[in-house]
XYZ file of C-alpha atoms in Angstrom:
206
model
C 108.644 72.600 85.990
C 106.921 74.255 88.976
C 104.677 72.753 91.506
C 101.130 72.569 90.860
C 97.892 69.646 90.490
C 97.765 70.219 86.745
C 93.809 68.782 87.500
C 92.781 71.580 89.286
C 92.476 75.324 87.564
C 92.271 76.906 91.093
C 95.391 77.231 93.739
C 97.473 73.877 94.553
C 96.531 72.672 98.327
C 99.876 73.427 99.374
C 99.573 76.923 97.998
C 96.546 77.280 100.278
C 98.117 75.868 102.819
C 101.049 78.326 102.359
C 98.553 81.134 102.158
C 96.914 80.592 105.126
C 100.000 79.937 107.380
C 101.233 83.405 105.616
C 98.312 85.606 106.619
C 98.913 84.649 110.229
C 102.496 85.487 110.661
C 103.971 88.833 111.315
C 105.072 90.304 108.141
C 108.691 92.754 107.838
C 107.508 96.416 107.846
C 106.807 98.088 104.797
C 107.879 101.801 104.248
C 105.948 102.268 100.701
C 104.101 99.037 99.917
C 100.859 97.692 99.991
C 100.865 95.036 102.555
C 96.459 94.846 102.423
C 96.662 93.865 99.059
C 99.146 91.508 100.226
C 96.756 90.030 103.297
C 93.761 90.262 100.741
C 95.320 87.730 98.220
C 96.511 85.765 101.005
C 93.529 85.068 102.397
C 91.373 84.653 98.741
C 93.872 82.214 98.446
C 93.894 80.616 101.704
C 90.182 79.823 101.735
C 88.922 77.693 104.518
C 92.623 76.189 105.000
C 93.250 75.617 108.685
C 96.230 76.548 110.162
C 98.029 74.090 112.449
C 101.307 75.059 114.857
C 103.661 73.025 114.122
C 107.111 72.333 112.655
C 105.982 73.254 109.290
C 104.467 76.337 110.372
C 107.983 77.102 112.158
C 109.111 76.464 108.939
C 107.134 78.942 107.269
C 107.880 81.649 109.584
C 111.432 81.428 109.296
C 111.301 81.098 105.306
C 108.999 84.296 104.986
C 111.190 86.089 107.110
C 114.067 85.573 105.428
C 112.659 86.020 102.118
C 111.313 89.392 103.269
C 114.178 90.672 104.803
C 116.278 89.528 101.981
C 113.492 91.578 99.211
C 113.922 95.019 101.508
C 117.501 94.897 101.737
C 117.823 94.517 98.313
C 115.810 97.114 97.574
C 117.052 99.203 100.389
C 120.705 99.060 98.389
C 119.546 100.544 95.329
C 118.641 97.262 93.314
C 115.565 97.887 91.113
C 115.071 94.837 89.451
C 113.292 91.639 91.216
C 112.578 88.292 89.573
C 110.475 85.877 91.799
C 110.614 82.726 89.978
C 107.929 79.998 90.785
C 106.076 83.046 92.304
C 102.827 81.334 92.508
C 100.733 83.570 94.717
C 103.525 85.456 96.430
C 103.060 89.109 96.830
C 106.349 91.117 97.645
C 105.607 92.748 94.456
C 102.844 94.371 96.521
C 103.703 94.200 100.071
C 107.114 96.175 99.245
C 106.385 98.172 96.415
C 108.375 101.196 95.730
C 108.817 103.551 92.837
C 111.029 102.787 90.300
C 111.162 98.715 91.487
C 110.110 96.573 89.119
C 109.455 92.848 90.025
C 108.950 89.684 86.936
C 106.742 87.153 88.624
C 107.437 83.710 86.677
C 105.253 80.604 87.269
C 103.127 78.225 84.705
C 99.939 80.032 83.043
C 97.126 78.615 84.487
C 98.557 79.714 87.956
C 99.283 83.278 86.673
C 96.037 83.464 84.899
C 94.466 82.625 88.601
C 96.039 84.887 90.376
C 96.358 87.588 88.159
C 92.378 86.858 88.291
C 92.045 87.151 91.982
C 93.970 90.194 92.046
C 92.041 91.626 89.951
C 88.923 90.854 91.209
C 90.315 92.198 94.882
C 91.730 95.397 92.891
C 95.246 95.033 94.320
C 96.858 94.447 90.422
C 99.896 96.825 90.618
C 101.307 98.539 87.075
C 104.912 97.405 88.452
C 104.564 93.784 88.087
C 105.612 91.566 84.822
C 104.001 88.865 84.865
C 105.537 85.706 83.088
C 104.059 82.253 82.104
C 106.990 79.422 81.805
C 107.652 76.154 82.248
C 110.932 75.903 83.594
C 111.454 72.243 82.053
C 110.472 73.908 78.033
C 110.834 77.475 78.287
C 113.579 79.917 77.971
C 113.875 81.885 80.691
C 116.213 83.807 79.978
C 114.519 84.924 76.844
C 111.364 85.360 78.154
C 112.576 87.788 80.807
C 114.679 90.070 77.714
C 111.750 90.032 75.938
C 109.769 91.718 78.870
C 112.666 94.435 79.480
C 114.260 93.180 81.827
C 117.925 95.379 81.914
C 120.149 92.695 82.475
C 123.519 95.234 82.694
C 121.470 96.506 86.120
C 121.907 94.391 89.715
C 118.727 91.883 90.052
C 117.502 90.377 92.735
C 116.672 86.476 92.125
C 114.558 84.436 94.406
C 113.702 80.638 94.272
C 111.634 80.055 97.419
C 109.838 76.738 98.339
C 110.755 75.376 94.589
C 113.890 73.709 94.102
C 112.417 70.328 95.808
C 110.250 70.218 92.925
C 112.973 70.701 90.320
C 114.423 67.856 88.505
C 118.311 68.154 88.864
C 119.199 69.103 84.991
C 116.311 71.366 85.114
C 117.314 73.505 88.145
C 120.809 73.232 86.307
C 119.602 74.643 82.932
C 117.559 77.511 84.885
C 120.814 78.457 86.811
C 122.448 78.914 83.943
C 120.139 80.977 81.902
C 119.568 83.046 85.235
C 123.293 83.920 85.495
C 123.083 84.861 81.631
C 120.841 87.773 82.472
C 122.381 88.460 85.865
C 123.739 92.418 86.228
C 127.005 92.874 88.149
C 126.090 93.176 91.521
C 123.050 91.069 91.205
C 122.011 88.440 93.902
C 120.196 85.170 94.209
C 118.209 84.152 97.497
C 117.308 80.064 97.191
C 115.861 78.093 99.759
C 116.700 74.059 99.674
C 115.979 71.703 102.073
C 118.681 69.456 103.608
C 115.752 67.071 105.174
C 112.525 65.651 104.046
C 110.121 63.723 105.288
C 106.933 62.194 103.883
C 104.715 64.062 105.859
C 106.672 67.825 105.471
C 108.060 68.257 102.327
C 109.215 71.844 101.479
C 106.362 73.921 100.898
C 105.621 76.223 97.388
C 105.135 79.728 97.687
């Protein structure tokens, strides 16, 4: 499973609140991407969300950085193939957008079919994206991502930001395990996991 209020069609409150930290920070240079479209969806997202500065928004900064550096020096050695799984309303697949990249964004439906939604309405969609609608608890992913093409004897680039606290242990088990089935020599996998958590700051979503 991923995060999200399954009462609400629209963004999670931590997604806003992840958007609208996001669109403040200082984002790694892109050499070919769209960042604007990036911003754009950030913000739709965001909403009226206020932005505190805080340890969570420390947080934040460090996570997107890493996450960002870790997407361009992927791409920057050659691989060609990113899967963003729990994507939610992350945009790499915009901000650092080359030719010949190809990025699968994975989440549940009715947060793909809102974003997707938003993007189009902002016209940032981008040809180069796969878009994927899974449950991570029910679905095959490994499967699902075949089925859309993706080359799984080329390098890949995983990531699994802000979503592993929201992962029951066998199902963050069976998802490693059908992510290695599909993993290219030379692939890698970026994950972020918390090693504290309090009540009041648990890991955020992307």
């Amino acid at each position: 499973r991923t995060l999200g209020d399954v009462k609400h069609p629209g963004p999670s409150t931590t997604a806003r609140r992840v958007a609208a930290h996001r669109v403040t920070l200082t984002r790694l240079a892109s050499s070919s991407g769209r960042p604007g479209d990036d911003d754009a969806l950030g913000r739709d997202v965001a909403g009226d969300a206020i932005v505190e500065d805080g340890r969570m928004h420390r947080y934040l900064e460090a996570r997107t950085a890493f996450f960002d550096a870790v997407v361009v020096e992927a791409l920057d050695a050659g691989l060609r193939q990113v899967v963003v799984l729990g994507a939610g309303y992350d945009a790499r697949s915009l901000r650092y957008a080359r030719d010949g990249v190809r990025f699968f964004e994975v989440d549940l439906a009715r947060t793909q079919d809102d974003k997707l939604a938003r993007l189009a309405r902002l016209k940032a969609q981008s040809v180069e994206v796969v878009n994927l609608a899974a449950d991570f608890a029910t679905d095959p992913i490994d499967g699902l991502l075949s089925d859309a093409w993706l080359d799984a004897g080329s390098p890949t680039l995983f990531v699994l930001e802000g979503v592993v606290a929201y992962l029951d242990y066998d199902v963050l088990s069976s998802l490693l395990v059908m992510v290695r089935g599909v993993a290219g020599d030379g692939s890698r996998f970026a994950v972020s996991v918390g090693v504290e958590r309090r009540d009041d700051e648990v890991e955020a979503a992307a």
